[in-house]
Coordinates of C-alpha atoms and ligand atoms in Angstrom, one line a residue:
M1 CA 0.1 0.0 0.1
A2 CA 1.4 3.4 -0.9
A3 CA 1.8 5.7 2.1
T4 CA 0.6 9.3 2.0
S5 CA 2.9 11.2 4.3
T6 CA 2.2 14.6 6.0
T7 CA 4.8 17.0 7.3
A8 CA 2.5 19.9 8.1
K9 CA 4.2 22.3 10.3
A10 CA 1.3 24.1 11.8
D11 CA -0.4 21.0 13.1
P12 CA 1.2 17.7 12.3
S13 CA -1.3 15.7 14.1
G14 CA -2.9 14.1 11.1
P15 CA -6.7 13.8 10.4
G16 CA -8.4 16.2 12.7
D17 CA -6.2 16.9 15.7
R18 CA -6.9 13.8 17.7
V19 CA -4.3 12.1 20.0
L20 CA -4.9 8.4 20.6
T21 CA -3.8 6.2 23.2
A22 CA -2.4 2.7 22.5
A23 CA -5.8 1.1 23.2
Q24 CA -7.7 3.6 21.2
M25 CA -5.1 3.0 18.4
R26 CA -5.7 -0.6 18.4
A27 CA -9.4 0.0 18.3
A28 CA -9.0 2.2 15.3
E29 CA -6.9 -0.4 13.6
Q30 CA -9.7 -3.0 14.2
H31 CA -12.1 -0.6 12.5
L32 CA -10.0 -0.5 9.4
F33 CA -9.5 -4.2 9.5
Q34 CA -13.2 -4.6 9.6
H35 CA -13.7 -2.4 6.6
G36 CA -11.4 -4.4 4.6
V37 CA -7.9 -3.0 5.2
D38 CA -5.3 -5.8 5.1
S39 CA -3.1 -5.6 8.2
F40 CA 0.2 -6.6 6.4
A41 CA -0.6 -3.8 3.8
L42 CA -0.8 -1.5 6.7
M43 CA 2.6 -2.7 8.1
C44 CA 4.1 -2.2 4.6
G45 CA 2.8 1.4 4.4
A46 CA 4.3 2.1 7.7
G47 CA 7.7 0.6 6.9
E48 CA 8.0 2.3 3.5
A49 CA 6.9 5.6 5.0
V50 CA 9.8 5.1 7.5
A51 CA 12.2 4.3 4.6
G52 CA 10.8 7.4 2.7
H53 CA 11.4 9.8 5.6
V54 CA 15.1 8.4 5.9
A55 CA 15.8 8.7 2.2
R56 CA 14.4 12.2 2.1
H57 CA 16.3 13.4 5.2
W58 CA 19.7 11.5 4.7
P59 CA 19.9 10.7 1.1
G60 CA 22.8 8.1 0.5
R61 CA 23.5 7.5 4.1
D62 CA 24.2 4.0 5.4
V63 CA 21.8 3.0 8.1
V64 CA 21.4 0.7 11.1
V65 CA 18.0 -0.7 11.7
L66 CA 17.1 -2.0 15.1
C67 CA 14.2 -4.5 15.1
G68 CA 12.2 -5.4 18.3
P69 CA 10.0 -8.6 18.8
G70 CA 6.6 -7.3 17.7
N71 CA 5.0 -5.2 14.8
N72 CA 7.2 -2.3 15.5
G73 CA 10.0 -4.6 14.6
G74 CA 7.9 -5.7 11.6
D75 CA 7.7 -2.0 10.4
G76 CA 11.6 -2.1 10.7
F77 CA 12.0 -5.0 8.4
I78 CA 10.0 -3.5 5.8
A79 CA 11.9 -0.1 6.1
A80 CA 15.3 -2.0 6.1
E81 CA 14.5 -3.9 2.9
A82 CA 13.0 -0.7 1.1
L83 CA 16.3 1.2 1.9
R84 CA 18.4 -1.8 0.9
R85 CA 16.5 -1.8 -2.6
Q86 CA 17.3 1.8 -2.9
G87 CA 20.9 1.0 -2.6
C88 CA 21.3 2.0 0.8
G89 CA 23.9 0.2 3.1
V90 CA 21.8 -1.3 5.8
T91 CA 22.9 -3.2 8.9
L92 CA 19.9 -5.0 10.7
L93 CA 20.1 -6.1 14.2
A94 CA 17.0 -8.1 15.5
L95 CA 16.1 -8.9 19.1
R96 CA 14.8 -12.3 18.1
P97 CA 15.9 -15.1 15.8
I98 CA 13.8 -15.0 12.6
E99 CA 11.9 -18.3 13.3
A100 CA 10.6 -16.6 16.5
Y101 CA 8.5 -13.7 14.7
R102 CA 4.8 -14.3 14.4
G103 CA 2.3 -12.8 12.3
D104 CA 2.7 -9.9 10.1
A105 CA 6.2 -9.3 11.7
A106 CA 7.1 -12.9 10.5
R107 CA 6.1 -12.1 7.0
A108 CA 8.0 -8.7 7.1
A109 CA 11.1 -10.5 8.4
A110 CA 10.9 -13.2 5.8
G111 CA 11.0 -10.3 3.2
W112 CA 14.4 -9.1 4.5
Q113 CA 17.0 -10.1 2.0
G114 CA 20.0 -8.8 3.8
Q115 CA 22.2 -10.2 6.4
W116 CA 20.6 -11.0 9.8
L117 CA 22.5 -10.1 13.0
A118 CA 21.4 -10.7 16.6
L119 CA 21.0 -7.6 18.8
D120 CA 23.6 -8.0 21.3
A121 CA 26.4 -5.9 22.9
A122 CA 29.1 -6.9 20.4
N123 CA 27.1 -6.4 17.4
L124 CA 25.8 -3.0 18.7
E125 CA 29.2 -1.9 19.3
T126 CA 30.4 -2.8 15.9
A127 CA 27.3 -1.6 14.0
V128 CA 26.4 1.7 15.9
Q129 CA 29.5 3.8 15.2
P130 CA 29.9 7.4 16.3
N131 CA 27.2 9.5 14.6
A132 CA 25.5 6.4 12.9
L133 CA 22.1 6.9 11.6
V134 CA 19.8 4.4 13.4
V135 CA 16.2 3.5 12.8
D136 CA 14.7 2.5 16.0
A137 CA 11.9 -0.1 15.6
L138 CA 12.4 -1.8 18.9
F139 CA 9.0 -1.0 20.5
G140 CA 6.1 1.1 19.6
I141 CA 2.7 1.2 21.3
G142 CA 3.1 -2.3 22.7
L143 CA 5.8 -1.3 25.2
D144 CA 4.4 -2.4 28.5
R145 CA 7.4 -2.8 30.9
S146 CA 10.9 -1.2 31.4
L147 CA 13.5 -1.8 28.8
D148 CA 16.3 -4.1 30.0
G149 CA 18.9 -6.5 28.7
A150 CA 19.7 -6.0 24.9
A151 CA 17.0 -3.2 24.3
A152 CA 18.5 -1.2 27.2
A153 CA 21.9 -1.7 25.7
A154 CA 20.9 -0.5 22.4
V155 CA 19.7 2.7 23.9
N156 CA 23.0 3.3 25.8
R157 CA 25.0 2.5 22.7
C158 CA 23.0 5.0 20.6
R159 CA 23.6 7.6 23.3
E160 CA 27.2 6.8 23.7
A161 CA 27.8 6.9 19.9
G162 CA 25.7 10.2 19.5
A163 CA 23.7 8.4 16.9
M164 CA 21.0 10.1 14.9
V165 CA 18.0 8.2 15.8
V166 CA 14.7 8.0 13.6
A167 CA 12.0 6.4 15.7
V168 CA 9.3 4.3 14.4
D169 CA 6.0 5.2 15.9
M170 CA 7.5 6.0 19.5
P171 CA 11.0 6.4 20.7
S172 CA 11.5 3.0 22.2
G173 CA 11.2 3.1 26.1
V174 CA 8.7 6.1 26.1
S175 CA 5.2 4.9 27.1
S176 CA 2.9 5.9 24.3
D177 CA 0.0 6.8 26.8
T178 CA 2.0 8.7 29.5
G179 CA 5.2 10.0 27.8
L180 CA 7.1 8.4 30.7
V181 CA 10.4 6.8 30.2
M182 CA 10.3 3.1 31.2
G183 CA 13.8 2.3 32.4
A184 CA 15.6 3.9 29.4
A185 CA 14.4 5.5 26.2
M186 CA 15.9 6.3 22.8
L187 CA 16.6 10.1 22.2
A188 CA 15.3 10.5 18.6
R189 CA 16.0 13.2 16.3
Q190 CA 12.7 12.5 14.5
T191 CA 9.8 10.2 15.1
V192 CA 7.6 8.8 12.2
T193 CA 4.2 7.9 13.6
F194 CA 1.0 6.4 12.2
G195 CA -2.5 7.6 12.1
W196 CA -2.5 10.2 14.9
L197 CA -0.1 11.6 17.6
K198 CA -0.1 9.6 20.8
P199 CA -0.2 11.3 24.2
G200 CA 3.6 10.2 24.8
H201 CA 4.6 12.4 21.8
L202 CA 3.4 15.5 23.6
L203 CA 3.8 14.9 27.3
L204 CA 7.2 15.4 29.0
P205 CA 9.5 13.8 28.9
G206 CA 8.4 11.7 25.9
R207 CA 8.2 15.0 23.8
L208 CA 11.8 15.6 24.2
H209 CA 12.7 12.0 23.1
A210 CA 10.5 12.1 20.2
G211 CA 12.2 15.1 18.4
A212 CA 10.4 16.2 15.3
L213 CA 7.2 14.5 14.5
E214 CA 5.9 13.3 11.3
V215 CA 2.4 11.8 11.2
V216 CA 1.7 9.3 8.4
P217 CA -2.1 8.8 8.0
L218 CA -1.8 5.5 6.2
A219 CA -5.4 4.2 5.8
F220 CA -6.6 5.8 9.0
D221 CA -9.5 8.2 8.6
E222 CA -11.9 10.2 10.5
A223 CA -14.3 7.2 11.0
S224 CA -11.5 5.0 12.3
G225 CA -10.2 7.7 14.7
R226 CA -13.7 8.3 16.1
A227 CA -14.1 4.5 16.5
G228 CA -10.9 4.4 18.3
Q229 CA -11.8 7.0 20.8
Q230 CA -15.3 5.7 21.3
A231 CA -13.8 2.3 22.3
G232 CA -12.9 3.9 25.6
G233 CA -10.9 6.6 27.3
P234 CA -11.1 10.2 26.8
D235 CA -11.3 12.2 23.6
I236 CA -7.8 13.9 23.5
R237 CA -6.7 16.5 21.1
C238 CA -4.0 19.0 20.6
N239 CA -4.9 22.2 22.1
G240 CA -5.3 25.0 19.4
P241 CA -7.9 27.5 18.0
A242 CA -9.8 24.6 16.3
S243 CA -10.9 23.4 19.7
W244 CA -12.4 26.7 20.8
I245 CA -12.4 29.4 18.3
L246 CA -16.1 29.3 17.6
C247 CA -16.9 30.3 21.0
L248 CA -14.1 32.9 21.4
P249 CA -15.9 36.2 22.4
R250 CA -16.1 39.0 19.9
P251 CA -17.6 42.4 20.9
G252 CA -20.4 43.6 18.7
A253 CA -22.1 47.0 17.9
M254 CA -24.7 46.5 20.7
D255 CA -22.2 45.6 23.4
H256 CA -21.5 47.8 26.3
K257 CA -18.9 47.3 29.1
Y258 CA -21.1 45.3 31.4
S259 CA -22.4 43.1 28.4
R260 CA -18.9 42.2 27.5
G261 CA -18.4 40.8 30.9
H262 CA -17.5 42.0 34.4
A263 CA -14.7 40.2 36.0
L264 CA -14.0 40.2 39.7
V265 CA -10.5 39.5 41.1
I266 CA -10.2 38.9 44.8
G267 CA -6.8 40.5 45.6
S268 CA -4.5 40.1 48.7
A269 CA -2.3 42.7 50.4
A270 CA 0.6 40.3 51.0
M271 CA 1.0 39.6 47.3
S272 CA -0.9 42.3 45.4
G273 CA 1.2 41.8 42.3
A274 CA -0.7 38.4 41.5
G275 CA -4.1 40.1 41.5
R276 CA -2.8 43.0 39.6
L277 CA -1.2 40.8 36.8
A278 CA -4.4 38.8 36.7
A279 CA -6.6 41.8 36.4
R280 CA -4.4 43.2 33.6
A281 CA -4.6 40.0 31.7
A282 CA -8.4 39.7 32.1
R283 CA -8.9 43.2 30.8
R284 CA -6.5 42.6 27.8
I285 CA -8.4 39.4 26.8
G286 CA -11.6 41.5 26.6
A287 CA -13.4 41.7 29.9
G288 CA -15.4 44.9 29.6
M289 CA -15.3 45.6 33.3
L290 CA -13.0 44.6 36.2
T291 CA -13.5 45.0 39.8
V292 CA -10.7 44.2 42.3
A293 CA -11.9 43.4 45.9
A294 CA -9.0 43.6 48.3
P295 CA -7.9 44.6 51.8
A296 CA -8.3 48.4 52.0
E297 CA -4.6 48.9 52.5
A298 CA -3.8 47.4 49.0
L299 CA -6.4 49.2 47.1
P300 CA -4.2 52.2 46.2
L301 CA -1.7 49.9 44.6
F302 CA -4.4 48.4 42.3
M303 CA -5.7 51.9 41.4
A304 CA -2.5 53.5 40.8
D305 CA -1.6 50.5 38.6
Q306 CA -4.6 50.4 36.5
P307 CA -6.8 53.5 36.4
G308 CA -9.4 51.5 34.3
L309 CA -10.4 49.3 37.0
I310 CA -12.6 49.5 39.9
A311 CA -11.4 48.7 43.6
R312 CA -13.5 47.7 46.4
P313 CA -12.4 47.1 50.0
L314 CA -12.5 43.6 51.4
G315 CA -12.5 43.6 55.2
R316 CA -15.0 41.0 56.5
P317 CA -15.8 37.7 54.8
E318 CA -19.5 39.2 54.3
D319 CA -18.1 42.1 52.0
L320 CA -17.5 39.5 49.5
V321 CA -21.0 38.2 49.7
E322 CA -22.1 41.7 49.3
I323 CA -20.0 42.4 46.2
L324 CA -21.4 39.2 44.7
L325 CA -24.9 40.5 45.1
D326 CA -24.1 42.7 42.1
S327 CA -25.6 40.5 39.4
R328 CA -23.4 42.0 36.6
I329 CA -20.4 40.3 38.0
S330 CA -20.1 37.3 35.5
A331 CA -16.9 35.6 36.7
V332 CA -14.7 35.5 39.8
L333 CA -11.0 34.7 40.5
V334 CA -9.8 33.8 43.7
G335 CA -6.6 32.5 45.3
S336 CA -3.8 34.1 43.1
G337 CA -1.3 35.6 45.6
M338 CA -3.4 34.5 48.7
T339 CA -1.9 32.7 51.7
P340 CA -3.4 29.2 52.0
D341 CA -5.3 29.7 55.2
A342 CA -8.8 29.5 56.7
G343 CA -9.7 33.1 55.5
T344 CA -8.7 32.2 51.9
R345 CA -10.8 28.9 52.2
E346 CA -13.9 31.1 53.2
A347 CA -13.2 33.5 50.4
V348 CA -13.1 30.5 48.0
L349 CA -16.3 29.0 49.3
N350 CA -18.2 32.5 49.2
A351 CA -17.0 32.8 45.6
L352 CA -18.3 29.5 44.8
A353 CA -21.5 30.1 46.5
G354 CA -22.1 33.2 44.4
G355 CA -22.9 30.9 41.6
R356 CA -21.0 32.6 39.0
P357 CA -18.1 30.8 37.0
V358 CA -15.0 30.8 39.3
V359 CA -11.3 30.3 38.6
V360 CA -9.4 28.9 41.8
D361 CA -5.6 29.4 41.8
G362 CA -2.5 29.4 43.9
G363 CA -3.2 29.7 47.6
G364 CA -7.0 29.1 46.8
L365 CA -6.1 25.5 45.9
T366 CA -3.5 24.8 48.7
A367 CA -5.9 26.0 51.4
F368 CA -7.9 23.0 50.7
A369 CA -4.9 20.6 50.8
D370 CA -6.2 18.8 54.0
R371 CA -9.8 18.8 52.8
P372 CA -10.0 18.7 49.1
Q373 CA -13.6 17.4 49.1
D374 CA -14.8 20.8 50.3
L375 CA -13.5 22.4 47.1
F376 CA -14.9 19.7 44.8
V377 CA -18.2 21.0 43.6
L378 CA -19.7 18.2 41.6
G379 CA -21.9 19.5 38.9
R380 CA -20.0 22.8 38.6
P381 CA -18.0 22.4 35.4
D382 CA -17.9 26.2 35.3
V383 CA -15.3 26.2 38.1
V384 CA -11.7 26.3 36.8
L385 CA -9.0 24.9 38.9
T386 CA -5.5 26.0 37.8
P387 CA -3.0 23.9 39.7
H388 CA 0.9 23.5 39.0
E389 CA 2.3 20.0 39.8
G390 CA 2.8 21.0 43.5
E391 CA -0.8 22.2 44.1
F392 CA -2.1 19.3 42.1
A393 CA -0.3 16.7 44.3
R394 CA -1.8 18.4 47.4
L395 CA -5.3 18.1 46.1
F396 CA -5.0 14.8 44.3
P397 CA -2.2 12.9 46.0
D398 CA -3.3 9.6 44.8
L399 CA -3.1 10.7 41.0
G400 CA 0.6 10.3 40.7
P401 CA 2.8 11.0 37.8
E402 CA 2.9 7.2 36.9
L403 CA -0.7 7.5 35.5
G404 CA 0.4 10.1 33.0
K405 CA -0.5 13.7 32.9
A406 CA -3.7 13.3 30.5
A407 CA -5.3 10.6 32.6
R408 CA -4.3 12.5 35.7
A409 CA -6.1 15.7 34.7
Q410 CA -9.1 13.9 33.3
Q411 CA -9.6 11.9 36.6
A412 CA -9.0 15.1 38.6
A413 CA -11.7 16.7 36.6
Q414 CA -14.2 13.9 37.1
R415 CA -13.5 13.6 40.7
S416 CA -13.6 17.6 41.4
G417 CA -16.5 18.2 38.9
A418 CA -14.4 21.1 37.7
T419 CA -12.4 22.0 34.7
I420 CA -8.7 21.3 35.4
V421 CA -5.7 23.0 34.0
L422 CA -2.7 21.0 35.1
K423 CA 0.1 23.5 34.3
G424 CA 3.6 23.0 33.1
S425 CA 5.5 23.0 29.7
D426 CA 2.9 20.4 28.6
T427 CA -0.1 21.9 30.1
V428 CA -3.2 19.6 30.0
I429 CA -6.8 20.9 30.1
A430 CA -9.5 18.5 31.2
C431 CA -13.3 18.8 31.1
P432 CA -15.5 17.0 33.8
I433 CA -18.4 16.6 31.6
L434 CA -18.9 13.1 30.4
R435 CA -20.3 12.4 26.9
H436 CA -22.9 9.9 25.9
D437 CA -21.1 8.2 22.9
G438 CA -18.7 6.1 25.1
V439 CA -16.1 8.9 25.3
S440 CA -15.2 9.4 28.8
G441 CA -14.4 13.2 28.6
R442 CA -12.4 15.7 26.7
V443 CA -8.7 16.5 27.2
L444 CA -6.5 19.0 25.4
V445 CA -2.8 18.8 25.6
N446 CA -0.9 22.1 24.8
R447 CA 1.7 21.2 22.4
E448 CA 4.6 23.4 23.5
A449 CA 5.1 26.5 25.5
S450 CA 8.0 29.0 25.8
P451 CA 10.2 27.9 28.7
H452 CA 10.6 31.6 29.3
L453 CA 7.0 31.3 30.9
A454 CA 8.8 29.7 34.0
T455 CA 9.0 33.0 35.8
A456 CA 7.2 34.3 38.9
G457 CA 3.7 35.7 38.1
S458 CA 3.3 33.9 34.9
G459 CA 0.6 31.7 36.4
D460 CA -1.3 34.7 37.7
V461 CA -1.5 36.0 34.1
L462 CA -2.9 32.7 33.0
A463 CA -5.5 32.7 35.8
G464 CA -6.5 36.2 34.6
L465 CA -6.8 35.1 31.1
V466 CA -9.2 32.3 32.2
L467 CA -11.1 34.8 34.2
G468 CA -11.4 37.3 31.3
L469 CA -12.8 34.6 28.9
L470 CA -15.2 33.1 31.6
A471 CA -16.5 36.7 32.2
Q472 CA -17.3 37.1 28.7
R473 CA -19.3 33.9 29.1
M474 CA -17.2 31.5 27.3
P475 CA -17.8 28.0 28.3
A476 CA -15.2 26.9 31.0
F477 CA -13.4 24.1 29.2
E478 CA -13.0 26.2 26.1
A479 CA -12.1 29.4 28.1
A480 CA -9.4 27.5 29.9
A481 CA -7.9 26.1 26.7
A482 CA -8.0 29.3 24.9
A483 CA -6.4 31.0 27.9
V484 CA -3.5 28.3 27.9
W485 CA -3.0 28.9 24.2
F486 CA -3.0 32.7 24.4
H487 CA -0.6 32.3 27.3
S488 CA 1.9 30.1 25.5
E489 CA 1.6 32.2 22.3
A490 CA 2.4 35.4 24.4
G491 CA 5.4 33.5 25.9
F492 CA 6.7 32.9 22.5
A493 CA 6.0 36.6 21.3
A494 CA 7.7 38.0 24.3
G495 CA 10.6 35.6 24.2
P496 CA 14.0 35.8 26.1
G497 CA 13.9 38.2 28.9
L498 CA 10.1 37.7 29.5
I499 CA 8.7 39.0 32.8
A500 CA 5.1 38.2 33.7
E501 CA 4.4 41.9 33.2
D502 CA 5.0 41.6 29.5
L503 CA 2.5 38.8 28.8
P504 CA -0.8 40.7 29.1
E505 CA 0.7 43.3 26.6
Q506 CA 1.3 40.5 24.1
I507 CA -2.5 39.6 24.1
P508 CA -4.0 42.2 21.7
G509 CA -1.5 41.4 18.9
I510 CA -2.2 37.6 19.2
R511 CA -5.9 38.3 19.4
R512 CA -5.7 40.4 16.1
L513 CA -3.8 37.7 14.5
I514 CA -6.4 35.0 15.2
A515 CA -9.4 37.4 14.4
E516 CA -8.6 36.5 10.8
V517 CA -8.6 32.7 11.4
Ligands
LIG601 N1 -1.9 0.2 15.1 C1 -1.2 0.9 14.3 O1 -1.5 2.1 14.0 C2 -0.1 0.4 13.4 C3 0.8 -0.4 14.1 N2 2.0 -0.7 13.4 C4 3.1 -1.1 14.2 O2 2.8 -1.9 15.2 C5 3.4 -1.5 16.4 C6 2.7 -2.2 17.7 O3 3.2 -3.4 17.5 P1 2.9 -4.5 18.8 O4 1.5 -4.5 19.2 O5 3.4 -5.9 18.2 O6 4.0 -3.9 19.8 P2 5.4 -3.5 19.8 O7 5.5 -2.1 20.2 O8 6.1 -4.1 18.7 O9 5.9 -4.5 21.1 C7 6.0 -6.0 20.9 C8 6.0 -6.6 22.1 O10 7.1 -6.5 22.8 C9 7.0 -6.9 24.2 N3 7.6 -6.0 24.9 C10 6.8 -4.9 25.5 N4 7.7 -4.1 26.2 C11 8.8 -4.8 26.3 C12 10.0 -4.6 27.0 N5 10.2 -3.5 27.7 N6 11.1 -5.5 26.8 C13 10.9 -6.5 26.1 N7 9.6 -6.8 25.4 C14 8.6 -6.0 25.6 C15 5.6 -7.3 24.3 O11 5.1 -8.6 24.1 P3 5.3 -9.7 25.3 O12 6.8 -9.8 25.5 O13 4.8 -9.0 26.5 O14 4.6 -10.9 24.8 C16 5.0 -6.5 23.0 O15 3.7 -7.0 22.7 C17 3.2 0.1 16.4 O16 3.9 0.8 17.4 C18 3.5 0.3 14.9 O17 4.9 0.4 14.9 C19 2.3 -0.5 12.1 O18 2.7 -1.7 11.5 C20 0.9 -0.2 11.3 C21 0.0 0.7 12.0
LIG602 N1 9.4 25.1 31.4 C1 8.2 25.7 31.2 N2 7.8 25.9 29.7 C2 6.6 26.4 29.4 N3 5.9 26.8 30.4 C3 6.2 26.8 31.5 C4 7.3 26.3 32.1 N4 7.3 26.3 33.4 C5 6.1 26.9 33.9 N5 5.4 27.2 32.7 C6 4.1 27.9 32.7 O1 4.2 29.1 33.5 C7 3.2 29.2 34.3 C8 3.6 29.2 35.8 O2 2.6 29.1 36.6 P1 2.9 29.2 38.3 O3 3.7 27.9 38.5 O4 1.5 29.0 38.9 O5 3.7 30.5 38.5 P2 3.3 31.7 39.3 O6 2.5 31.1 40.6 O7 4.6 32.2 39.8 O8 2.5 32.6 38.6 C9 2.1 28.1 33.9 O9 1.3 28.5 33.1 C10 3.1 27.0 33.3 O10 2.4 26.3 32.5
LIG603 K1 10.3 2.5 18.2

């Protein structure tokens, strides 16, 4: 079967922007088989696509192909034979003797016309010379335990030799569902994958092991992708405008400042900067009106900083309840820059009781570390929790990294009933609303963000962006995802030397750019 390959830069995630787990991928594959696609033809398409990729990027180079025990190895045999026929010098090392292969992989192995070498330490040392070009076809989506023995030795040898590795489907050793390294993992320059991206290509550290990604659709289409996701697990996609642009607020001729959205930031005296940054971000993303409620001594700071906002004193807890009587307030941010204590807890609970969409950030999350159930407001998907890893671990101590970031965020969303933004360089946004088509929720993975965002106050800006979009009545999951996307774009736009104060100022330019989308 001829493989069609895509190398789209803007969104290389294949048909749609789905991201499939290993189980979903297998279900998508079954869907194809039920509709007459031949499994060996699919493997041939995969192997030939890898060979085509290698020939395009390194024309005329000798190549070492490492074949594992299953179908990933099968793809390797097909690629090796295709390259050999093109006149490439190919050395092939296999983890199994030829007679031990089964199914399509056995058929692919039987088609290899070159020499057969065992994948062992001695052969690795001879074959993988410094700067060798290596096709890693050891393990793909079937990896289910840590690499050891010869497979681990292959990873080490490639690393020692500074080999340029092209990974087939997954860099071997990276879990396709979690992006976690199992024992040891190939550090690939490039990864050629099939059908759709897998979470492990996007989540850390897998993203760093995968290098540049090429998605080859093969025979996979929208119907098989949908069938794959409906077989179980969440609908995972890459975060981008396609996921939320239709509900991005746009002011119209009939709008006035209140109708555009009135956001409320609960500020603190100890760290007023957090609320100030959030307020500025909420206004830059389009909230028509912004009120800060903060201890009286902090109010002059807010007012001097931003003449366009309204400041109201917050002394007693009842003050917040009174402020929330104003029905024009359309969303609330609580927790940024607040100390994690009983007073903050009360402010969060009062904000939630106000019945508006609420963003809970920073100290507002940690204040519930010893009683997370009190924060979990089942049936309130308009509540957005924005934890970084530390805050997440305090609220969901049992949802550890071993589950993978996509699954952790999804389970946290379902447990809390809230939209979850699990921050980091690979921020994941999860929706608590279950669907009725067998898909257990929606998850978006932000592809990449500027590491310059790792600076104090950057999270406060993100919280403010979510607030500003919620205030404009954008649904919470979409608001959270759009905010994360704007935030990472702002990080790239500001670039080196970025400080949190720069981020809100980048928003209008980015907003203008996507107005045309
Ligand atoms: N679906 C698709 O889109 C397409 C799929 N295609 C290709 O098929 C690949 C999936 O093939 P696969 O299912 O045979 O799994 P694969 O990754 O080769 O692992 C093989 C076996 O290794 C074992 N094993 C696991 N971990 C281990 C470890 N650490 N150390 C040692 N052994 C370990 C484990 O078997 P076990 O030993 O448990 O019996 C496992 O079953 C996919 O990635 C893609 O390249 C394309 O051809 C066409 C499109
Ligand atoms: N290495 C990184 N690469 C990209 N984005 C990052 C990185 N580290 C942090 N971020 C982003 O920066 C923000 C930091 O938020 P947070 O940890 O709450 O900081 P703060 O509380 O100081 O504002 C988050 O949006 C996070 O996703
Ligand atoms: K591989």
